[in-house]
Tab-separated table of N, CA and C and ligand atoms in Angstrom:
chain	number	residue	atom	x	y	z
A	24	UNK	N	18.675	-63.085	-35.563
A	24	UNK	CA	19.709	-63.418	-36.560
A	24	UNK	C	21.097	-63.318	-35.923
A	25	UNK	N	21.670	-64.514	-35.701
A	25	UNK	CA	23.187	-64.499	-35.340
A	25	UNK	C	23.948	-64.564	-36.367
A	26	UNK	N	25.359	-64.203	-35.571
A	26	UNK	CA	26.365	-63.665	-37.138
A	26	UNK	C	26.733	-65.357	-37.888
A	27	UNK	N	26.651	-66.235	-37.055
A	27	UNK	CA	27.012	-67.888	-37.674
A	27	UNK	C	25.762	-67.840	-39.038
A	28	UNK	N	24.528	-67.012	-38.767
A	28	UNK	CA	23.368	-67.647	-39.635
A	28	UNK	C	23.798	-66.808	-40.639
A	29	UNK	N	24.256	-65.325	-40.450
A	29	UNK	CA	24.847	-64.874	-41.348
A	29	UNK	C	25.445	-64.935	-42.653
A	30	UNK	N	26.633	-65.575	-41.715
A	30	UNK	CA	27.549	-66.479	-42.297
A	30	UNK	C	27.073	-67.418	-43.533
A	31	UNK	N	26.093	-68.361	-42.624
A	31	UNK	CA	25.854	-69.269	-43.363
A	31	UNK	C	24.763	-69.117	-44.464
A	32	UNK	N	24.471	-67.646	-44.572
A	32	UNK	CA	23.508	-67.187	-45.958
A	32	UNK	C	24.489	-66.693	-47.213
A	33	UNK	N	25.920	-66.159	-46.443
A	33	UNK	CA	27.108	-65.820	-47.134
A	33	UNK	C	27.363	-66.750	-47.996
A	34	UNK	N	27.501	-68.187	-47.491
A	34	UNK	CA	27.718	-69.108	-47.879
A	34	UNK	C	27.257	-69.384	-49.206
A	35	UNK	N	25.600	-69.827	-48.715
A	35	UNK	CA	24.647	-70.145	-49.753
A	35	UNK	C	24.445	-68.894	-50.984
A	36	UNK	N	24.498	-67.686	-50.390
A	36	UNK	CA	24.407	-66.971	-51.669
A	36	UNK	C	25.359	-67.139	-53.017
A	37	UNK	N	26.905	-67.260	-52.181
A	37	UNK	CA	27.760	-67.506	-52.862
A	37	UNK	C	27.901	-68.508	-54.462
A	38	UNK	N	26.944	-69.285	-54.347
A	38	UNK	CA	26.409	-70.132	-55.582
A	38	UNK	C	26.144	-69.773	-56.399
A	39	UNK	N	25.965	-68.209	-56.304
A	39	UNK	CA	25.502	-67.236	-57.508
A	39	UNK	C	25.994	-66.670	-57.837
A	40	UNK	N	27.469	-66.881	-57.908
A	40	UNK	CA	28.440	-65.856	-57.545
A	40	UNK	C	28.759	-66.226	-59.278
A	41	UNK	N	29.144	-65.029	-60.120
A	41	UNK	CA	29.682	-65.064	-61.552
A	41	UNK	C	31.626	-64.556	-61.316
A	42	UNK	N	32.070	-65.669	-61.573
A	42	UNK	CA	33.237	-65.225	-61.377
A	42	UNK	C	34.621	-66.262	-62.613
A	43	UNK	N	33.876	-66.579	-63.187
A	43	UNK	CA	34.746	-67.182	-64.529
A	43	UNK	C	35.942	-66.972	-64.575
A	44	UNK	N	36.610	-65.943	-64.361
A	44	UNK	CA	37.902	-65.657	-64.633
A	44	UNK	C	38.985	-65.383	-63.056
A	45	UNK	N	38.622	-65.031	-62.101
A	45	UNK	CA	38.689	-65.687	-61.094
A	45	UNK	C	38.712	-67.157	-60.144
A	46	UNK	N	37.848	-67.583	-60.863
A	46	UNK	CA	37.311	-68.441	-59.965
A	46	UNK	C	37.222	-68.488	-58.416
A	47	UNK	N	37.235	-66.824	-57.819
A	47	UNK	CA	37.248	-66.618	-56.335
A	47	UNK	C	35.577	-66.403	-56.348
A	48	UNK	N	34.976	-67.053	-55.635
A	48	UNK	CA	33.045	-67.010	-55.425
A	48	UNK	C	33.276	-66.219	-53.904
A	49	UNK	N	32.805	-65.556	-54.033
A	49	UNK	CA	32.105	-64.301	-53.257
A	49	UNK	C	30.745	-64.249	-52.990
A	50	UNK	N	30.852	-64.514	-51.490
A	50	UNK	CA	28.998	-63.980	-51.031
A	50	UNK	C	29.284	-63.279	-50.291
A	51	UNK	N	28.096	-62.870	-49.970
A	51	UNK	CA	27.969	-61.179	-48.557
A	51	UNK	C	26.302	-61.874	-48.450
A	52	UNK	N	25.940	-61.115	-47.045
A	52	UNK	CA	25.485	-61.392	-46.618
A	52	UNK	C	24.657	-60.297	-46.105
A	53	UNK	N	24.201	-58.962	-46.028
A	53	UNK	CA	24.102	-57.537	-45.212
A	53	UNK	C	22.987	-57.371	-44.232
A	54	UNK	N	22.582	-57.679	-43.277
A	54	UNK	CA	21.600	-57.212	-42.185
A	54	UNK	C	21.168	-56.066	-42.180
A	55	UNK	N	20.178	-55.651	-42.320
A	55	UNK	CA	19.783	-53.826	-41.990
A	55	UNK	C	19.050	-53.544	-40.380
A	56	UNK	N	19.395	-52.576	-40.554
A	56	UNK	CA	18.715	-52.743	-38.505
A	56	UNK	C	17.480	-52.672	-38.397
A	57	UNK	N	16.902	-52.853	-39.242
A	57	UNK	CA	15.225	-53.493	-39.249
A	57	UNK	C	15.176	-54.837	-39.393
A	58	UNK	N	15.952	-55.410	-39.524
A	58	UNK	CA	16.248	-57.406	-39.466
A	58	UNK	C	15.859	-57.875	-40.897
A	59	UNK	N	15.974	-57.093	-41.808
A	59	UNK	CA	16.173	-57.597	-43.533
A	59	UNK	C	17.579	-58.241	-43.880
A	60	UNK	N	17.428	-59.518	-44.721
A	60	UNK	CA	19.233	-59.732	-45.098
A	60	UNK	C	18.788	-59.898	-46.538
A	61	UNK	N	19.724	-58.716	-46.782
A	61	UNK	CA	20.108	-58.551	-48.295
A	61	UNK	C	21.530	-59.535	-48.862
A	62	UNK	N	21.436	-60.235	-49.950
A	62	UNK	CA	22.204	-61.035	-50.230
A	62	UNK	C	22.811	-60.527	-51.687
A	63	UNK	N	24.128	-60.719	-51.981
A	63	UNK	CA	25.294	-60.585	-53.460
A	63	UNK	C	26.308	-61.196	-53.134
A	64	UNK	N	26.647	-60.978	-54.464
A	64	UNK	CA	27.885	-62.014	-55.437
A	64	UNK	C	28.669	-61.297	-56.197
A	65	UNK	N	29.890	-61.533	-56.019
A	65	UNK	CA	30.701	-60.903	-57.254
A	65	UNK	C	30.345	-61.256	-58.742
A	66	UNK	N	30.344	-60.519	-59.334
A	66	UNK	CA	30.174	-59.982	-61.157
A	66	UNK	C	31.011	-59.882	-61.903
A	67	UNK	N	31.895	-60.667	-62.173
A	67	UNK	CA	33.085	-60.470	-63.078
A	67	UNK	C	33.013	-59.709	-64.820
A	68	UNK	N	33.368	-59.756	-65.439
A	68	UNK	CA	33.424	-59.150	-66.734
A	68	UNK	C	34.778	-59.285	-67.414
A	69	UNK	N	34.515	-60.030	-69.180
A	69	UNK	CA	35.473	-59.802	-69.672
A	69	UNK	C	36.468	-58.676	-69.654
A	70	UNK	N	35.686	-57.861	-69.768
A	70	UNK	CA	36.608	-56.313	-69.189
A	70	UNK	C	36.994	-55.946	-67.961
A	71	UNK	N	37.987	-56.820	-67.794
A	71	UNK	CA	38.025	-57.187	-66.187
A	71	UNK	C	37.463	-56.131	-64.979
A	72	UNK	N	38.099	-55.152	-65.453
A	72	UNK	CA	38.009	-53.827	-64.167
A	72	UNK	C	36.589	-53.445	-64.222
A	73	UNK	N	35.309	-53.822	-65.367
A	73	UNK	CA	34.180	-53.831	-65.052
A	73	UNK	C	33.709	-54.648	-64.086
A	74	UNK	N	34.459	-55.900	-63.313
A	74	UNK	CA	34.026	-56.111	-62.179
A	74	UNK	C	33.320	-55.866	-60.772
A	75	UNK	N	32.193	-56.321	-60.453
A	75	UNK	CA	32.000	-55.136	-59.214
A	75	UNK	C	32.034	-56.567	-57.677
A	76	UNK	N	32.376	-56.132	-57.048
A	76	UNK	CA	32.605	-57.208	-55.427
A	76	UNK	C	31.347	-57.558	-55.671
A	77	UNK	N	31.306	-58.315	-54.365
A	77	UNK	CA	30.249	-59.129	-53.646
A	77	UNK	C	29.335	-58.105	-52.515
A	78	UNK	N	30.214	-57.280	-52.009
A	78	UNK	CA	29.542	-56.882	-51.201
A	78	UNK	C	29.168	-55.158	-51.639
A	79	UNK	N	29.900	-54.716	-52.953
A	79	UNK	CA	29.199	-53.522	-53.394
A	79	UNK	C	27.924	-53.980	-54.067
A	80	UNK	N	27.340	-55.134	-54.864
A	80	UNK	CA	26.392	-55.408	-54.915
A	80	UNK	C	25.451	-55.366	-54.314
A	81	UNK	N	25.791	-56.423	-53.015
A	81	UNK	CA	24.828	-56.556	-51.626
A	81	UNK	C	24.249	-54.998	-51.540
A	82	UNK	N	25.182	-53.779	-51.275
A	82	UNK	CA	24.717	-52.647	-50.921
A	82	UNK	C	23.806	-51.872	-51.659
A	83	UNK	N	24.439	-52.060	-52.951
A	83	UNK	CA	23.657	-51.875	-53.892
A	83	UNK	C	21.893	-52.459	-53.679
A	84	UNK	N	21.814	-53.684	-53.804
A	84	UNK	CA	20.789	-54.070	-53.760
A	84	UNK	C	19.721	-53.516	-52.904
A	85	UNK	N	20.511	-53.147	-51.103
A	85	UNK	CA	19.480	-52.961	-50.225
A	85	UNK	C	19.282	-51.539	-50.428
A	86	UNK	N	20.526	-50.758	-51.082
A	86	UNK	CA	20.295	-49.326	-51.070
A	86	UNK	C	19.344	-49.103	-51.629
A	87	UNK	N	18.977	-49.813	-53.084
A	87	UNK	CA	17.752	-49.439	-53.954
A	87	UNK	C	16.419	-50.160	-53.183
A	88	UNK	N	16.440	-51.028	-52.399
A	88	UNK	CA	15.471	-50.929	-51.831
A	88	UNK	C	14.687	-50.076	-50.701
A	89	UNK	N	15.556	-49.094	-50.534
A	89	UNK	CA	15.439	-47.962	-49.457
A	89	UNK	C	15.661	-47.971	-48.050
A	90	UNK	N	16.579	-49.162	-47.993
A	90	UNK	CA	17.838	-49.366	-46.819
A	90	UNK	C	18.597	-48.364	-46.485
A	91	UNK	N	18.706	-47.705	-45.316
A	91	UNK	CA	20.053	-47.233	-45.314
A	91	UNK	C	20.837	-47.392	-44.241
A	92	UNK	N	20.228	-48.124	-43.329
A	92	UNK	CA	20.643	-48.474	-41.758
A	92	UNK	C	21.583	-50.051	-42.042
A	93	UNK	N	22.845	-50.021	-41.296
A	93	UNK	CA	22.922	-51.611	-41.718
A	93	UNK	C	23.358	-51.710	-39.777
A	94	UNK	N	23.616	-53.435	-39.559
A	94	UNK	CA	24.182	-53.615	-38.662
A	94	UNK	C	25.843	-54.514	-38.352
A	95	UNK	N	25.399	-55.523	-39.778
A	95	UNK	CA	26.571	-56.402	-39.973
A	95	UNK	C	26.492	-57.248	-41.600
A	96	UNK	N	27.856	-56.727	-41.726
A	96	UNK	CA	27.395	-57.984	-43.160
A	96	UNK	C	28.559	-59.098	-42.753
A	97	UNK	N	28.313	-60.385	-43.461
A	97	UNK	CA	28.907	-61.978	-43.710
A	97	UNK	C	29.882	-61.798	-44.792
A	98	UNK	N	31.021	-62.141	-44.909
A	98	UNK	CA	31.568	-61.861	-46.671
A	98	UNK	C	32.476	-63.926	-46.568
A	99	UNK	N	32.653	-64.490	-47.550
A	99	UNK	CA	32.780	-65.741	-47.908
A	99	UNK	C	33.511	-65.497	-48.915
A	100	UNK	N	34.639	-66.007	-49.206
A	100	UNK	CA	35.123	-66.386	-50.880
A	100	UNK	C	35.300	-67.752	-50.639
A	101	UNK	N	35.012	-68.330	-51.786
A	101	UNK	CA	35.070	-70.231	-51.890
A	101	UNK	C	34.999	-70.435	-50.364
A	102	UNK	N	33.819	-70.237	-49.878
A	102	UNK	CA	33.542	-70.970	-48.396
A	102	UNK	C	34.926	-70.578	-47.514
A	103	UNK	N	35.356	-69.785	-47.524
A	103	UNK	CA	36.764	-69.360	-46.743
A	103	UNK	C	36.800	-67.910	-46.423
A	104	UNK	N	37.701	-67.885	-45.751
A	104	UNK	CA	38.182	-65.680	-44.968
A	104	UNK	C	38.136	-64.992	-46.462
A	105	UNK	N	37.537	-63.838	-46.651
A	105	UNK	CA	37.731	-63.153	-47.651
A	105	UNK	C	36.957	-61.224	-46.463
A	106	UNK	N	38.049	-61.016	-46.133
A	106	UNK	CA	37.778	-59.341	-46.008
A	106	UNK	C	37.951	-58.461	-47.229
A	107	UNK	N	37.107	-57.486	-47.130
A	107	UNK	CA	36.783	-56.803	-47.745
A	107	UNK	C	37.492	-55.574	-48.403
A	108	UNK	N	37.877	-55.603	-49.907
A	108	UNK	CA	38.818	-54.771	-50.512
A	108	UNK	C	38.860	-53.167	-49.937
A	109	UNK	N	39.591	-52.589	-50.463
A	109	UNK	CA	39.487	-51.076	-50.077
A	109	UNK	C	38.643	-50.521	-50.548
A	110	UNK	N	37.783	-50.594	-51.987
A	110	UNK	CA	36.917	-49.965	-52.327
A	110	UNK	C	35.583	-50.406	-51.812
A	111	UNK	N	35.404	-51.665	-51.434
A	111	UNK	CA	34.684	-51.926	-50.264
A	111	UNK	C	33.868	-51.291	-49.565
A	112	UNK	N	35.701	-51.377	-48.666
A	112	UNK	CA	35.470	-50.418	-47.330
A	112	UNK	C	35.127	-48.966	-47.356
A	113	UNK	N	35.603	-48.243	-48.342
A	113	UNK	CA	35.280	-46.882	-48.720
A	113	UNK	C	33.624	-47.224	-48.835
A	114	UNK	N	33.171	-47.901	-49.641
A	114	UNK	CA	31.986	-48.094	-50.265
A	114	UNK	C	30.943	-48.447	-49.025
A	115	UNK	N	31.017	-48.840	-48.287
A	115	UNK	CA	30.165	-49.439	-47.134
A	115	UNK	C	30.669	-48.409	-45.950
A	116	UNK	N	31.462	-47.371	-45.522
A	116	UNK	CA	32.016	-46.677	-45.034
A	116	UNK	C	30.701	-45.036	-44.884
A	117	UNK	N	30.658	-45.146	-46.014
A	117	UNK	CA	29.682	-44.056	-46.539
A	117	UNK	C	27.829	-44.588	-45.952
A	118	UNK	N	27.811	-45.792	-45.166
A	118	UNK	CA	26.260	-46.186	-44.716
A	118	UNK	C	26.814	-46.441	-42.895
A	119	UNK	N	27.798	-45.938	-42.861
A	119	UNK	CA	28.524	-46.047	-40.845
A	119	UNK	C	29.521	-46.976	-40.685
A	120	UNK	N	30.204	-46.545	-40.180
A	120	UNK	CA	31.750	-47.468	-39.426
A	120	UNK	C	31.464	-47.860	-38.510
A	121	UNK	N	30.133	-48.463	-37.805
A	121	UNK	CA	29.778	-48.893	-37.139
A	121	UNK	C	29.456	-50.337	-37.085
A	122	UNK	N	29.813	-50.487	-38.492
A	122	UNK	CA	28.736	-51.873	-39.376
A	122	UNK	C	30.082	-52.848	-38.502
A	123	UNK	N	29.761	-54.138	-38.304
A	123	UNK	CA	30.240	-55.272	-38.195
A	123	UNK	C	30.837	-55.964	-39.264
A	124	UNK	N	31.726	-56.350	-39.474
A	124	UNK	CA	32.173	-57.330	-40.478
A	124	UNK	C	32.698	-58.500	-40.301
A	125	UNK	N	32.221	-59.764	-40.706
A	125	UNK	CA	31.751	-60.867	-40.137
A	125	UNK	C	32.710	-61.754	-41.773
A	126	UNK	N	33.739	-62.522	-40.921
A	126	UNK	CA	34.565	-63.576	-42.111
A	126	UNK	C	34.876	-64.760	-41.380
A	127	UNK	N	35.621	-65.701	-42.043
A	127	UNK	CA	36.364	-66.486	-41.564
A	127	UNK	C	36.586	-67.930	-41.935
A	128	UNK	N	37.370	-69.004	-41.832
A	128	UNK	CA	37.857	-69.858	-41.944
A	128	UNK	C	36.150	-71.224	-42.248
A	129	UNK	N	35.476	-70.863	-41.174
A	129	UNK	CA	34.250	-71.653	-41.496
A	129	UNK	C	33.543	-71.522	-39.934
A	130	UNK	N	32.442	-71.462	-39.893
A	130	UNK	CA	31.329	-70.992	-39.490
A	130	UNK	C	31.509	-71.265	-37.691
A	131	UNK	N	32.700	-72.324	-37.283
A	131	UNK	CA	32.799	-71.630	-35.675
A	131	UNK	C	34.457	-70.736	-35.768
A	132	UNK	N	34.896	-70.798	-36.536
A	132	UNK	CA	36.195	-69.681	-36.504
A	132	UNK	C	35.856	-68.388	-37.102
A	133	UNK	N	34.828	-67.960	-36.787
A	133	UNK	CA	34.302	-66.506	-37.467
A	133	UNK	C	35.649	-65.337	-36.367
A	134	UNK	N	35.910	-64.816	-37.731
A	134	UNK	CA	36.415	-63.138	-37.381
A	134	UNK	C	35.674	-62.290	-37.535
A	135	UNK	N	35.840	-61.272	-36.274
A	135	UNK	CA	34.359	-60.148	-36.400
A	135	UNK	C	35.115	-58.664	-36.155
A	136	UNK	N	35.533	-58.172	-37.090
A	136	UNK	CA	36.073	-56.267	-36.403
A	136	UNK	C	34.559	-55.578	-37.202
A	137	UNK	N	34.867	-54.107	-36.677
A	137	UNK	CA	34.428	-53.397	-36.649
A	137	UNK	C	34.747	-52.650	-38.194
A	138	UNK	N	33.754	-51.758	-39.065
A	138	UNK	CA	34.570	-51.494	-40.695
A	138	UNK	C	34.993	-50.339	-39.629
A	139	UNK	N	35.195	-49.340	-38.722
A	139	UNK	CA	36.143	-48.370	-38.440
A	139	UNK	C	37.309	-48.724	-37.706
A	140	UNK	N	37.414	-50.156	-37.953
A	140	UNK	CA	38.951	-50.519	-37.281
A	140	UNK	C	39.633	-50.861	-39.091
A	141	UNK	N	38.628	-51.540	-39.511
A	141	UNK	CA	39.203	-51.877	-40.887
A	141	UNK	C	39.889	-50.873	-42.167
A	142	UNK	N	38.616	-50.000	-41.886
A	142	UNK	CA	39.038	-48.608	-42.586
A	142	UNK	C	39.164	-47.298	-41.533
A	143	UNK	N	40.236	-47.090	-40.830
A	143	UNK	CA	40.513	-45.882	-40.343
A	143	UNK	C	40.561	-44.798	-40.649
A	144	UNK	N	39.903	-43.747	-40.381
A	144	UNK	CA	39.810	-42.433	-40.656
A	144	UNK	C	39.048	-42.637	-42.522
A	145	UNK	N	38.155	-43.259	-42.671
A	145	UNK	CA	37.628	-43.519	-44.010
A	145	UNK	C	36.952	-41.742	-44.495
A	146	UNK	N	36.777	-42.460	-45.686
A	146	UNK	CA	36.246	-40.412	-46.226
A	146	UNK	C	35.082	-40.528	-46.191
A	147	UNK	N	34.927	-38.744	-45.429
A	147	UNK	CA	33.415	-38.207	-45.665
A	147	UNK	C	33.158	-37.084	-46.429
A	148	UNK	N	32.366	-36.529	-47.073
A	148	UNK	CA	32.084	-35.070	-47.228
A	148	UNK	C	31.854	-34.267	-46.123
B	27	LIG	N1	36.101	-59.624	-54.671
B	27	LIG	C1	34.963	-59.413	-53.963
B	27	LIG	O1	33.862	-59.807	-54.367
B	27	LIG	N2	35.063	-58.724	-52.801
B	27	LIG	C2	36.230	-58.220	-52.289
B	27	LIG	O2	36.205	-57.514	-51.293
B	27	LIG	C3	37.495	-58.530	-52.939
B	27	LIG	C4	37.415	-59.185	-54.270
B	27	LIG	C5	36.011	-60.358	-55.947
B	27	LIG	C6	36.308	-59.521	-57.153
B	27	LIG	C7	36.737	-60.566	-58.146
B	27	LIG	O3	35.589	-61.103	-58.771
B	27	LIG	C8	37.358	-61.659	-57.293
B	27	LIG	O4	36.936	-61.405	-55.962
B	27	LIG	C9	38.873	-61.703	-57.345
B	27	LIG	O5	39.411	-60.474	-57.094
């Protein structure tokens, strides 16, 4: 799995993306280091701040499947760069700052940092 195929599941997930009041579509994409890709979408809500990202979903999803290793996730808004909010990064911070984070303009202009360049000095217990 290369980060372009990644990408390009970011993409496609993105179709599922509920975002009505936005209209920003959000996919993620998440790799686990056993070679599983877990896929989400942002969730909007009339109550706005009940909103949850694209990629706290994704985590969500693989966490309940008994994931806890990742290597890189894809993130997409409307097929374009969309890095990942602060609660995010806190949020995906807590599974290693090691993870890859994989965006960009379209599928050969990929940007790739690291989430411990993104979130510096992030919190632990
Ligand atoms: N959003 C994400 O899905 N991920 C982010 O990291 C930033 C923002 C979503 C939330 C909301 O549905 C829309 O983008 C606009 O903020």
């Amino acid at each position: 799995m290369d980060y372009k195929e990644l990408y390009r599941i970011a993409i496609k997930a993105a179709e599922n993306s509920y975002a009505p009041f936005s209209k920003f579509r959000v996919g993620a994409a998440l790799l686990t280091k056993d070679g599983e890709v877990f896929t989400g979408v942002n969730v909007e809500n009339s109550s706005y701040g009940a909103t949850i990202c694209a990629e706290r979903t994704t985590f969500t999803k693989a966490i309940s499947e008994g994931k806890r290793e990742f290597t890189a996730i894809a993130i997409t808004g409307n097929g374009k760069t969309a890095w990942p909010c602060g609660i995010c990064r806190q949020f995906m911070y807590e599974f290693g700052s090691d993870l890859v984070v994989i965006t960009g303009e379209d599928e050969a202009h990929l940007e790739i940092m690291k989430l411990s360049e993104l979130l510096p000095h992030g919190f632990t217990l």
